[in-house]
Amino acid sequence: MSPDPTPWDRSIPDADLLRRFDIAGPRYTSYPTADRFHAGFDAERHGEMLALRAFGPAAAQPMSVYVHIPFCESVCYYCACNKVVTRHHERAAAYVDALEVEMSLVHRRLGARALVSQLHFGGGTPTFLSDRELSMLMALVHRHFRLAADTEISIEVDPRTIDFGRLRHLRGLGFNRLSFGVQDFDPGVQRAVHREQSLESVAALIAASRDQGFTSINVDLIYGLPLQTPASFARTIEQVATLRPDRIALYGYAHLPHRFKPQRRIEASALPPPADKLRMLSGAIAGFIARGYSYIGMDHFALADDPLAVAKREGRLHRNFQGYSTQPDCDLVALGVSAISKLGASFAQNVKTLPEYYAALREGRLPVERGLALDQDDLVRRDAIMALMCQGRLAFDPIERSHGVVMADYFAPEIERLRHMEADGLVTIEPRAVQVTPMGWFFVRAVAMVFDRYLRPSGAGVAAPQGAAGGAADTPIRFSRIL
């Protein structure tokens, strides 16, 4: 099928726009972002939200379930995910037992086997678990939840940890979607980040996955890694495109060794300069579009006939903790260390260490560390930000009907701050809407940041487009990298 002919795909940002508007900030897999969570929202509050769902109108709606598996056999130096690096695979058995306890606590409050339309195993490395442990874990999921016939069941895969037999086992358990962590195919870059895997091995696994009947295959890439150059990353783009994954996630590496210990093994002098990093991004956008991919937004690409690309064209795109999705907005129950749940107008995040997690479950408590109950302003801004992130258009009428506000008054300061973006051709400010332009879609995160009230106190955000965001990026449960 030919590339998506929509105007989004015809405009490639130049280096000047990338320099000024490709700024650090939240990925908006949630709003408010996780840095706003606090300990005042505790396990008891989360339990109340679970019970409220059980007896409210949401009970009849399908939900999503996320399971976090923190274990990795070896550390990737760029990684900022919540993980436990160990070669002691016996530690996984105790974790599966703990997940069973947490599922039981959740099930007890939900009062029934809730219907699930989306199930995702992330990490860490979910395939750290043995085939037997994965089978046990899936059996626990089926015992405590009711999976719809068309449930999207996905798992993140480290290509170094699986073979054809494991792929058959995953398919037999009902997994129908795979996400391969590749990052880069250049051997020198791979050695520099301690993650070596050949193009040939990944190609063989992707081919075998298709033979096994997996319906969607995603590949993750990172630009800005040590020893990368625009030329070397262009080769990786070309190699990935030849594999024809259905979807591609492209993330920018942020070097924060003071926050993430593994990154201390990366020499800052080995990182590409900012100008080269910008060239990698623009080259990746142009390269994937030229090879038949549609740019979904910010960090995702999909083949033109993929359901994600179709949803984008039809205005049905949604965004959740796994990134862009065709799934309608729904409640999310997240299990395991550090996992973040979303129930109604609330978020709850589990404790981040195994000792804390096990201790809470031994005491019969939901292992929640912090969370947030959204206020009315949060709800209005969440709808505005998600409209921009997903549809590229903030129409005033739907939000006015939902929240009883007058948009031109409520967001008067934000609309004024968008004027400089309009001058740069990134948005069009209409009487009853804000429309992101084809060029502006590449900077949709910066547009959305204008509406984030939590970035305002420091005076940061996008008022001065050359600056960096003042707020910390959110902490999505699938990828905890700060972009």
Protein backbone atom coordinates (compact mmCIF):
# COMPACT_ATOMS: atom_id res chain seq x y z
CA MET A 1 0.00 0.00 0.00
CA SER A 2 1.30 3.47 -0.78
CA PRO A 3 2.29 5.89 1.97
CA ASP A 4 -0.46 7.77 3.75
CA PRO A 5 -1.26 10.70 1.43
CA THR A 6 -2.56 12.99 4.17
CA PRO A 7 -0.85 16.40 4.44
CA TRP A 8 0.69 15.39 7.80
CA ASP A 9 3.16 13.32 5.85
CA ARG A 10 4.13 15.95 3.30
CA SER A 11 5.87 18.40 5.63
CA ILE A 12 9.24 17.66 7.17
CA PRO A 13 10.43 20.12 9.85
CA ASP A 14 13.68 21.92 9.20
CA ALA A 15 16.52 22.14 11.70
CA ASP A 16 15.51 25.58 12.94
CA LEU A 17 12.01 24.47 13.96
CA LEU A 18 13.40 21.30 15.51
CA ARG A 19 15.90 23.32 17.52
CA ARG A 20 13.26 25.71 18.86
CA PHE A 21 10.29 23.41 19.44
CA ASP A 22 11.62 19.87 19.93
CA ILE A 23 11.94 20.59 23.65
CA ALA A 24 12.05 18.35 26.70
CA GLY A 25 8.72 17.79 28.39
CA PRO A 26 5.99 15.32 29.23
CA ARG A 27 4.91 12.61 26.81
CA TYR A 28 1.35 13.10 28.07
CA THR A 29 0.55 9.44 28.41
CA SER A 30 -1.42 10.90 31.31
CA TYR A 31 -2.49 14.30 32.54
CA PRO A 32 -1.62 15.40 35.14
CA THR A 33 1.77 13.73 34.81
CA ALA A 34 3.18 11.37 37.43
CA ASP A 35 5.41 13.99 39.03
CA ARG A 36 2.19 15.49 40.47
CA PHE A 37 1.28 12.33 42.39
CA HIS A 38 1.48 12.53 46.21
CA ALA A 39 1.38 10.22 49.22
CA GLY A 40 -1.95 11.65 50.39
CA PHE A 41 -3.62 9.45 47.78
CA ASP A 42 -2.91 6.06 49.34
CA ALA A 43 -3.95 2.41 49.16
CA GLU A 44 -7.22 3.10 50.94
CA ARG A 45 -8.21 5.74 48.38
CA HIS A 46 -7.28 3.44 45.52
CA GLY A 47 -9.35 0.66 47.07
CA GLU A 48 -12.30 3.04 47.25
CA MET A 49 -11.90 3.84 43.55
CA LEU A 50 -11.87 0.13 42.69
CA ALA A 51 -15.04 -0.42 44.70
CA LEU A 52 -16.66 2.64 43.14
CA ARG A 53 -16.02 1.20 39.70
CA ALA A 54 -17.61 -2.07 40.72
CA PHE A 55 -20.93 -0.37 41.52
CA GLY A 56 -20.84 2.48 38.99
CA PRO A 57 -21.64 2.80 35.29
CA ALA A 58 -18.03 2.00 34.35
CA ALA A 59 -18.54 -1.59 35.54
CA ALA A 60 -20.20 -2.45 32.25
CA GLN A 61 -17.30 -1.04 30.21
CA PRO A 62 -14.15 -3.00 29.32
CA MET A 63 -10.90 -2.04 31.02
CA SER A 64 -7.18 -2.43 30.42
CA VAL A 65 -4.74 -4.43 32.53
CA TYR A 66 -1.00 -3.84 32.71
CA VAL A 67 1.48 -6.22 34.40
CA HIS A 68 4.98 -4.95 35.18
CA ILE A 69 7.80 -7.53 35.19
CA PRO A 70 10.90 -5.71 36.53
CA PHE A 71 13.62 -8.33 35.98
CA CYS A 72 16.46 -8.08 33.43
CA GLU A 73 19.45 -10.39 33.00
CA SER A 74 21.77 -7.53 32.10
CA VAL A 75 21.62 -3.76 32.25
CA CYS A 76 21.29 -1.54 29.19
CA TYR A 77 23.24 1.60 29.99
CA TYR A 78 20.64 4.00 28.57
CA CYS A 79 17.81 2.51 30.61
CA ALA A 80 15.64 4.61 32.94
CA CYS A 81 12.96 1.98 33.54
CA ASN A 82 12.07 0.46 36.91
CA LYS A 83 14.03 -2.78 36.85
CA VAL A 84 15.88 -5.41 38.87
CA VAL A 85 19.06 -6.68 37.18
CA THR A 86 19.74 -10.29 38.14
CA ARG A 87 20.71 -13.63 36.66
CA HIS A 88 18.87 -15.46 39.43
CA HIS A 89 15.77 -16.58 37.60
CA GLU A 90 14.42 -18.24 40.72
CA ARG A 91 13.48 -14.77 41.97
CA ALA A 92 10.69 -14.66 39.39
CA ALA A 93 8.67 -17.36 41.14
CA ALA A 94 8.19 -15.24 44.27
CA TYR A 95 7.17 -12.29 42.11
CA VAL A 96 4.50 -14.31 40.31
CA ASP A 97 3.17 -15.41 43.71
CA ALA A 98 3.03 -11.76 44.78
CA LEU A 99 1.17 -10.79 41.62
CA GLU A 100 -1.41 -13.43 42.47
CA VAL A 101 -1.96 -11.79 45.86
CA GLU A 102 -2.30 -8.35 44.29
CA MET A 103 -4.76 -9.64 41.69
CA SER A 104 -6.82 -11.20 44.48
CA LEU A 105 -6.92 -7.91 46.39
CA VAL A 106 -8.02 -6.06 43.26
CA HIS A 107 -10.59 -8.71 42.34
CA ARG A 108 -12.08 -8.60 45.82
CA ARG A 109 -12.72 -4.87 45.49
CA LEU A 110 -13.99 -5.05 41.94
CA GLY A 111 -16.41 -7.75 43.06
CA ALA A 112 -16.33 -9.65 39.76
CA ARG A 113 -14.11 -10.70 36.88
CA ALA A 114 -13.97 -7.37 35.07
CA LEU A 115 -14.10 -7.43 31.28
CA VAL A 116 -10.70 -6.65 29.70
CA SER A 117 -10.12 -5.39 26.16
CA GLN A 118 -6.38 -4.71 26.43
CA LEU A 119 -3.68 -6.64 28.33
CA HIS A 120 -0.03 -5.67 28.27
CA PHE A 121 3.07 -7.22 29.89
CA GLY A 122 5.93 -4.72 30.22
CA GLY A 123 9.16 -4.30 32.09
CA GLY A 124 12.01 -4.77 32.66
CA THR A 125 11.98 -7.86 30.52
CA PRO A 126 8.75 -9.90 30.69
CA THR A 127 10.46 -12.74 28.84
CA PHE A 128 12.79 -13.07 31.85
CA LEU A 129 10.02 -15.36 33.14
CA SER A 130 10.22 -19.01 32.11
CA ASP A 131 7.57 -20.57 29.88
CA ARG A 132 6.05 -22.21 32.96
CA GLU A 133 5.95 -18.91 34.86
CA LEU A 134 4.38 -17.10 31.93
CA SER A 135 1.76 -19.84 31.73
CA MET A 136 1.06 -19.50 35.45
CA LEU A 137 0.78 -15.73 35.16
CA MET A 138 -1.66 -15.93 32.25
CA ALA A 139 -3.74 -18.46 34.17
CA LEU A 140 -3.90 -15.99 37.08
CA VAL A 141 -5.03 -13.24 34.72
CA HIS A 142 -7.82 -15.44 33.38
CA ARG A 143 -8.85 -16.40 36.91
CA HIS A 144 -9.25 -12.80 38.05
CA PHE A 145 -10.31 -11.05 34.84
CA ARG A 146 -12.52 -11.84 31.86
CA LEU A 147 -10.75 -11.31 28.55
CA ALA A 148 -12.90 -10.33 25.58
CA ALA A 149 -12.64 -12.44 22.44
CA ASP A 150 -10.85 -9.63 20.60
CA THR A 151 -8.61 -8.50 23.47
CA GLU A 152 -5.29 -6.99 22.42
CA ILE A 153 -2.72 -9.06 24.35
CA SER A 154 0.79 -7.67 24.00
CA ILE A 155 4.22 -8.27 25.51
CA GLU A 156 7.56 -6.49 25.35
CA VAL A 157 10.33 -8.73 24.10
CA ASP A 158 14.10 -8.51 24.36
CA PRO A 159 15.25 -10.34 21.19
CA ARG A 160 18.23 -11.72 23.10
CA THR A 161 15.97 -13.66 25.49
CA ILE A 162 13.69 -15.60 23.14
CA ASP A 163 13.81 -18.18 20.37
CA PHE A 164 11.28 -19.70 18.00
CA GLY A 165 10.02 -22.09 20.67
CA ARG A 166 9.31 -19.24 23.06
CA LEU A 167 7.42 -17.40 20.32
CA ARG A 168 5.21 -20.46 19.82
CA HIS A 169 4.59 -20.60 23.55
CA LEU A 170 3.63 -16.93 23.75
CA ARG A 171 1.23 -17.35 20.84
CA GLY A 172 -0.26 -20.40 22.50
CA LEU A 173 -0.91 -18.36 25.64
CA GLY A 174 -2.97 -15.92 23.59
CA PHE A 175 -0.47 -13.12 23.00
CA ASN A 176 -1.23 -11.54 19.63
CA ARG A 177 1.07 -8.48 19.70
CA LEU A 178 4.83 -8.19 20.21
CA SER A 179 7.10 -5.22 20.84
CA PHE A 180 10.79 -5.83 20.08
CA GLY A 181 13.34 -3.63 21.82
CA VAL A 182 15.97 -2.95 19.15
CA GLN A 183 17.16 0.67 19.78
CA ASP A 184 19.91 0.59 17.11
CA PHE A 185 21.50 -1.95 14.76
CA ASP A 186 24.96 -0.38 14.62
CA PRO A 187 27.41 -2.80 16.35
CA GLY A 188 29.49 0.02 17.85
CA VAL A 189 26.45 1.73 19.32
CA GLN A 190 25.19 -1.58 20.67
CA ARG A 191 28.48 -2.22 22.45
CA ALA A 192 28.45 1.29 23.87
CA VAL A 193 25.04 0.74 25.50
CA HIS A 194 25.62 -2.93 26.43
CA ARG A 195 22.87 -4.34 24.21
CA GLU A 196 24.18 -6.43 21.34
CA GLN A 197 21.83 -8.14 18.89
CA SER A 198 22.23 -8.68 15.17
CA LEU A 199 19.95 -7.55 12.39
CA GLU A 200 19.79 -11.16 11.21
CA SER A 201 18.56 -12.50 14.56
CA VAL A 202 15.85 -9.85 14.88
CA ALA A 203 14.77 -10.38 11.26
CA ALA A 204 14.44 -14.12 11.87
CA LEU A 205 12.35 -13.55 15.01
CA ILE A 206 10.04 -11.09 13.25
CA ALA A 207 9.56 -13.52 10.36
CA ALA A 208 8.82 -16.35 12.80
CA SER A 209 6.37 -14.11 14.67
CA ARG A 210 4.42 -13.54 11.50
CA ASP A 211 4.43 -17.26 10.77
CA GLN A 212 3.02 -17.88 14.25
CA GLY A 213 0.12 -15.52 13.59
CA PHE A 214 0.97 -12.48 15.70
CA THR A 215 -1.24 -9.70 14.34
CA SER A 216 0.95 -6.71 15.22
CA ILE A 217 4.69 -6.26 15.58
CA ASN A 218 6.31 -3.12 16.99
CA VAL A 219 9.99 -2.14 17.02
CA ASP A 220 11.44 0.36 19.52
CA LEU A 221 14.30 2.66 18.54
CA ILE A 222 16.27 5.35 20.39
CA TYR A 223 18.15 8.25 18.83
CA GLY A 224 20.84 10.24 20.61
CA LEU A 225 22.76 7.21 21.96
CA PRO A 226 26.57 7.21 22.32
CA LEU A 227 28.54 6.86 19.08
CA GLN A 228 25.44 7.37 16.94
CA THR A 229 25.82 9.63 13.91
CA PRO A 230 23.19 10.82 11.43
CA ALA A 231 24.68 8.45 8.86
CA SER A 232 24.76 5.42 11.17
CA PHE A 233 21.22 6.01 12.37
CA ALA A 234 20.03 6.41 8.77
CA ARG A 235 21.33 2.88 8.15
CA THR A 236 19.35 1.62 11.14
CA ILE A 237 16.21 3.37 9.82
CA GLU A 238 16.68 1.67 6.45
CA GLN A 239 17.29 -1.73 8.07
CA VAL A 240 14.24 -1.47 10.30
CA ALA A 241 12.07 -0.42 7.37
CA THR A 242 13.12 -3.54 5.45
CA LEU A 243 11.75 -5.65 8.33
CA ARG A 244 8.33 -3.98 7.84
CA PRO A 245 7.16 -3.93 11.45
CA ASP A 246 3.56 -2.77 11.69
CA ARG A 247 4.51 -0.01 14.12
CA ILE A 248 7.66 1.81 15.20
CA ALA A 249 8.26 3.76 18.40
CA LEU A 250 11.10 6.29 18.20
CA TYR A 251 12.39 7.82 21.45
CA GLY A 252 15.00 10.46 22.13
CA TYR A 253 17.67 9.58 24.68
CA ALA A 254 18.04 11.99 27.60
CA HIS A 255 21.31 11.67 29.51
CA LEU A 256 20.43 12.00 33.20
CA PRO A 257 23.14 10.06 35.06
CA HIS A 258 22.34 11.84 38.33
CA ARG A 259 18.90 10.21 38.26
CA PHE A 260 19.55 6.88 36.57
CA LYS A 261 22.61 4.98 37.73
CA PRO A 262 23.15 2.80 34.60
CA GLN A 263 23.65 5.95 32.54
CA ARG A 264 26.79 6.72 34.52
CA ARG A 265 28.53 4.12 32.35
CA ILE A 266 27.98 6.32 29.30
CA GLU A 267 30.60 8.97 28.67
CA ALA A 268 28.96 12.27 27.88
CA SER A 269 31.71 12.96 25.35
CA ALA A 270 30.49 9.96 23.32
CA LEU A 271 26.99 11.39 22.89
CA PRO A 272 26.11 13.04 19.58
CA PRO A 273 25.97 16.84 19.65
CA PRO A 274 22.51 18.46 19.65
CA ALA A 275 22.71 19.36 15.96
CA ASP A 276 23.37 15.73 15.02
CA LYS A 277 20.57 14.55 17.27
CA LEU A 278 18.17 16.87 15.45
CA ARG A 279 19.40 15.55 12.11
CA MET A 280 18.72 12.00 13.31
CA LEU A 281 15.15 12.89 14.21
CA SER A 282 14.37 14.70 10.98
CA GLY A 283 16.09 11.95 9.00
CA ALA A 284 14.06 9.26 10.76
CA ILE A 285 10.79 11.09 10.09
CA ALA A 286 11.64 11.54 6.41
CA GLY A 287 13.03 8.01 6.09
CA PHE A 288 10.04 6.20 7.53
CA ILE A 289 7.52 8.33 5.64
CA ALA A 290 9.39 7.65 2.38
CA ARG A 291 9.17 3.93 3.10
CA GLY A 292 5.42 3.80 3.54
CA TYR A 293 4.88 4.69 7.19
CA SER A 294 2.45 7.26 8.52
CA TYR A 295 3.58 9.59 11.25
CA ILE A 296 1.09 9.04 14.07
CA GLY A 297 2.48 11.71 16.35
CA MET A 298 5.46 12.61 18.51
CA ASP A 299 7.06 9.18 18.86
CA HIS A 300 5.06 6.69 16.78
CA PHE A 301 4.88 5.52 13.16
CA ALA A 302 2.63 2.90 11.60
CA LEU A 303 2.13 1.35 8.19
CA ALA A 304 -0.59 3.20 6.30
CA ASP A 305 -3.07 0.30 6.55
CA ASP A 306 -2.37 -0.40 10.25
CA PRO A 307 -5.39 0.20 12.53
CA LEU A 308 -3.40 2.91 14.33
CA ALA A 309 -2.90 4.87 11.10
CA VAL A 310 -6.53 4.33 10.12
CA ALA A 311 -7.68 5.58 13.54
CA LYS A 312 -5.46 8.65 13.12
CA ARG A 313 -7.03 9.47 9.75
CA GLU A 314 -10.55 8.93 11.08
CA GLY A 315 -10.09 10.96 14.27
CA ARG A 316 -10.45 7.92 16.57
CA LEU A 317 -6.95 7.99 18.08
CA HIS A 318 -6.51 7.71 21.84
CA ARG A 319 -3.51 7.92 24.16
CA ASN A 320 -2.77 5.95 27.31
CA PHE A 321 0.21 4.69 29.30
CA GLN A 322 1.25 2.47 26.38
CA GLY A 323 1.30 5.46 24.01
CA TYR A 324 -1.07 5.91 21.06
CA SER A 325 -3.88 3.40 20.89
CA THR A 326 -7.03 2.53 18.97
CA GLN A 327 -8.64 1.53 22.27
CA PRO A 328 -11.23 3.98 23.63
CA ASP A 329 -10.32 5.75 26.86
CA CYS A 330 -11.03 3.36 29.72
CA ASP A 331 -10.01 2.40 33.23
CA LEU A 332 -6.62 0.75 33.70
CA VAL A 333 -5.63 -1.64 36.47
CA ALA A 334 -1.84 -1.86 36.71
CA LEU A 335 -0.11 -4.63 38.67
CA GLY A 336 3.44 -5.00 39.95
CA VAL A 337 6.15 -2.69 41.26
CA SER A 338 5.92 0.95 40.10
CA ALA A 339 2.85 0.29 37.93
CA ILE A 340 0.33 3.13 37.53
CA SER A 341 -3.43 2.54 37.53
CA LYS A 342 -6.07 4.92 36.19
CA LEU A 343 -9.58 4.62 37.60
CA GLY A 344 -12.15 7.27 36.81
CA ALA A 345 -10.68 10.64 37.76
CA SER A 346 -7.75 9.20 39.72
CA PHE A 347 -4.28 7.72 39.35
CA ALA A 348 -2.50 5.36 41.74
CA GLN A 349 1.14 4.23 41.55
CA ASN A 350 2.52 1.17 43.28
CA VAL A 351 5.67 1.17 45.41
CA LYS A 352 8.90 1.04 43.43
CA THR A 353 10.97 -1.64 45.22
CA LEU A 354 10.44 -5.36 45.66
CA PRO A 355 10.84 -5.32 49.48
CA GLU A 356 8.14 -2.66 49.81
CA TYR A 357 5.91 -4.49 47.35
CA TYR A 358 6.21 -7.84 49.12
CA ALA A 359 5.74 -6.24 52.56
CA ALA A 360 2.47 -4.56 51.56
CA LEU A 361 1.06 -7.75 50.11
CA ARG A 362 2.07 -9.83 53.16
CA GLU A 363 0.01 -7.39 55.20
CA GLY A 364 -2.95 -7.75 52.85
CA ARG A 365 -2.65 -4.16 51.57
CA LEU A 366 -2.80 -2.85 48.06
CA PRO A 367 0.85 -1.85 47.35
CA VAL A 368 0.06 1.78 46.49
CA GLU A 369 2.68 4.43 47.27
CA ARG A 370 1.08 7.59 45.89
CA GLY A 371 -1.55 8.86 43.50
CA LEU A 372 -3.80 11.73 42.58
CA ALA A 373 -7.49 12.62 42.51
CA LEU A 374 -8.09 14.97 39.61
CA ASP A 375 -9.92 18.24 40.23
CA GLN A 376 -12.23 19.93 37.74
CA ASP A 377 -9.47 22.00 36.19
CA ASP A 378 -7.39 18.83 35.68
CA LEU A 379 -10.30 17.22 33.84
CA VAL A 380 -10.81 20.19 31.54
CA ARG A 381 -7.11 20.40 30.73
CA ARG A 382 -6.81 16.63 30.30
CA ASP A 383 -9.51 16.70 27.63
CA ALA A 384 -7.85 19.67 25.91
CA ILE A 385 -4.38 18.11 25.93
CA MET A 386 -5.60 14.70 24.74
CA ALA A 387 -7.60 16.31 21.93
CA LEU A 388 -4.41 17.99 20.73
CA MET A 389 -2.24 14.89 21.18
CA CYS A 390 -4.67 12.53 19.47
CA GLN A 391 -6.72 14.49 16.95
CA GLY A 392 -4.47 17.50 16.43
CA ARG A 393 -7.49 19.71 16.97
CA LEU A 394 -8.91 21.31 20.08
CA ALA A 395 -12.57 21.93 19.27
CA PHE A 396 -14.27 24.13 21.84
CA ASP A 397 -17.82 22.76 21.60
CA PRO A 398 -17.25 19.24 23.03
CA ILE A 399 -15.33 20.52 26.06
CA GLU A 400 -17.85 23.27 26.72
CA ARG A 401 -20.65 20.70 26.66
CA SER A 402 -18.76 18.28 28.93
CA HIS A 403 -17.47 20.76 31.50
CA GLY A 404 -19.69 23.83 31.31
CA VAL A 405 -16.87 26.28 30.59
CA VAL A 406 -16.50 29.04 28.01
CA MET A 407 -13.31 28.02 26.25
CA ALA A 408 -12.38 31.45 24.92
CA ASP A 409 -12.44 32.77 28.49
CA TYR A 410 -11.13 29.70 30.32
CA PHE A 411 -8.10 29.33 28.08
CA ALA A 412 -7.60 32.98 27.13
CA PRO A 413 -3.97 33.09 28.46
CA GLU A 414 -3.11 29.81 26.71
CA ILE A 415 -4.55 30.94 23.41
CA GLU A 416 -2.54 34.12 23.64
CA ARG A 417 0.64 32.09 24.28
CA LEU A 418 -0.08 30.10 21.12
CA ARG A 419 0.24 33.21 18.97
CA HIS A 420 3.98 32.74 18.43
CA MET A 421 3.35 29.14 17.33
CA GLU A 422 0.72 30.38 14.90
CA ALA A 423 3.31 32.81 13.49
CA ASP A 424 5.67 29.86 12.98
CA GLY A 425 2.97 27.90 11.16
CA LEU A 426 2.47 25.24 13.84
CA VAL A 427 -1.15 26.00 14.76
CA THR A 428 -4.11 27.87 13.36
CA ILE A 429 -6.26 29.66 15.93
CA GLU A 430 -9.86 29.59 14.75
CA PRO A 431 -12.86 31.27 16.44
CA ARG A 432 -14.03 27.94 17.92
CA ALA A 433 -10.95 25.70 17.76
CA VAL A 434 -7.20 25.39 17.76
CA GLN A 435 -5.98 23.37 14.78
CA VAL A 436 -2.51 21.83 14.69
CA THR A 437 -1.03 22.24 11.21
CA PRO A 438 0.75 19.49 9.29
CA MET A 439 4.07 21.00 10.39
CA GLY A 440 2.86 21.52 13.93
CA TRP A 441 1.98 17.86 14.32
CA PHE A 442 5.69 17.11 14.62
CA PHE A 443 5.72 19.39 17.70
CA VAL A 444 2.36 18.46 19.18
CA ARG A 445 3.89 17.90 22.62
CA ALA A 446 5.09 21.52 22.72
CA VAL A 447 1.62 22.69 21.71
CA ALA A 448 0.01 20.59 24.45
CA MET A 449 2.42 21.94 27.06
CA VAL A 450 0.85 25.36 26.70
CA PHE A 451 -2.26 23.96 28.43
CA ASP A 452 -0.37 22.25 31.29
CA ARG A 453 -0.94 24.38 34.39
CA TYR A 454 1.80 22.57 36.31
CA LEU A 455 4.47 23.95 33.99
CA ARG A 456 3.33 27.51 34.59
CA PRO A 457 4.66 28.42 38.10
CA SER A 458 8.31 28.33 37.10
CA GLY A 459 7.62 30.36 33.99
CA ALA A 460 8.87 27.49 31.88
CA GLY A 461 7.07 25.68 29.12
CA VAL A 462 6.85 27.13 25.64
CA ALA A 463 6.44 30.86 26.25
CA ALA A 464 10.00 31.16 24.99
CA PRO A 465 10.35 28.41 22.36
CA GLN A 466 14.11 28.05 22.75
CA GLY A 467 13.79 27.03 26.42
CA ALA A 468 13.38 23.65 28.03
CA ALA A 469 10.32 22.55 29.94
CA GLY A 470 10.24 23.29 33.63
CA GLY A 471 8.21 20.23 34.63
CA ALA A 472 9.54 16.71 34.84
CA ALA A 473 8.40 14.31 32.19
CA ASP A 474 5.70 11.88 33.11
CA THR A 475 6.61 8.33 34.05
CA PRO A 476 4.74 5.99 31.74
CA ILE A 477 4.60 2.37 32.82
CA ARG A 478 5.66 1.03 29.50
CA PHE A 479 8.67 3.31 28.92
CA SER A 480 10.07 5.30 31.79
CA ARG A 481 12.54 7.21 29.64
CA ILE A 482 12.51 10.97 29.97
CA LEU A 483 12.31 12.40 26.46
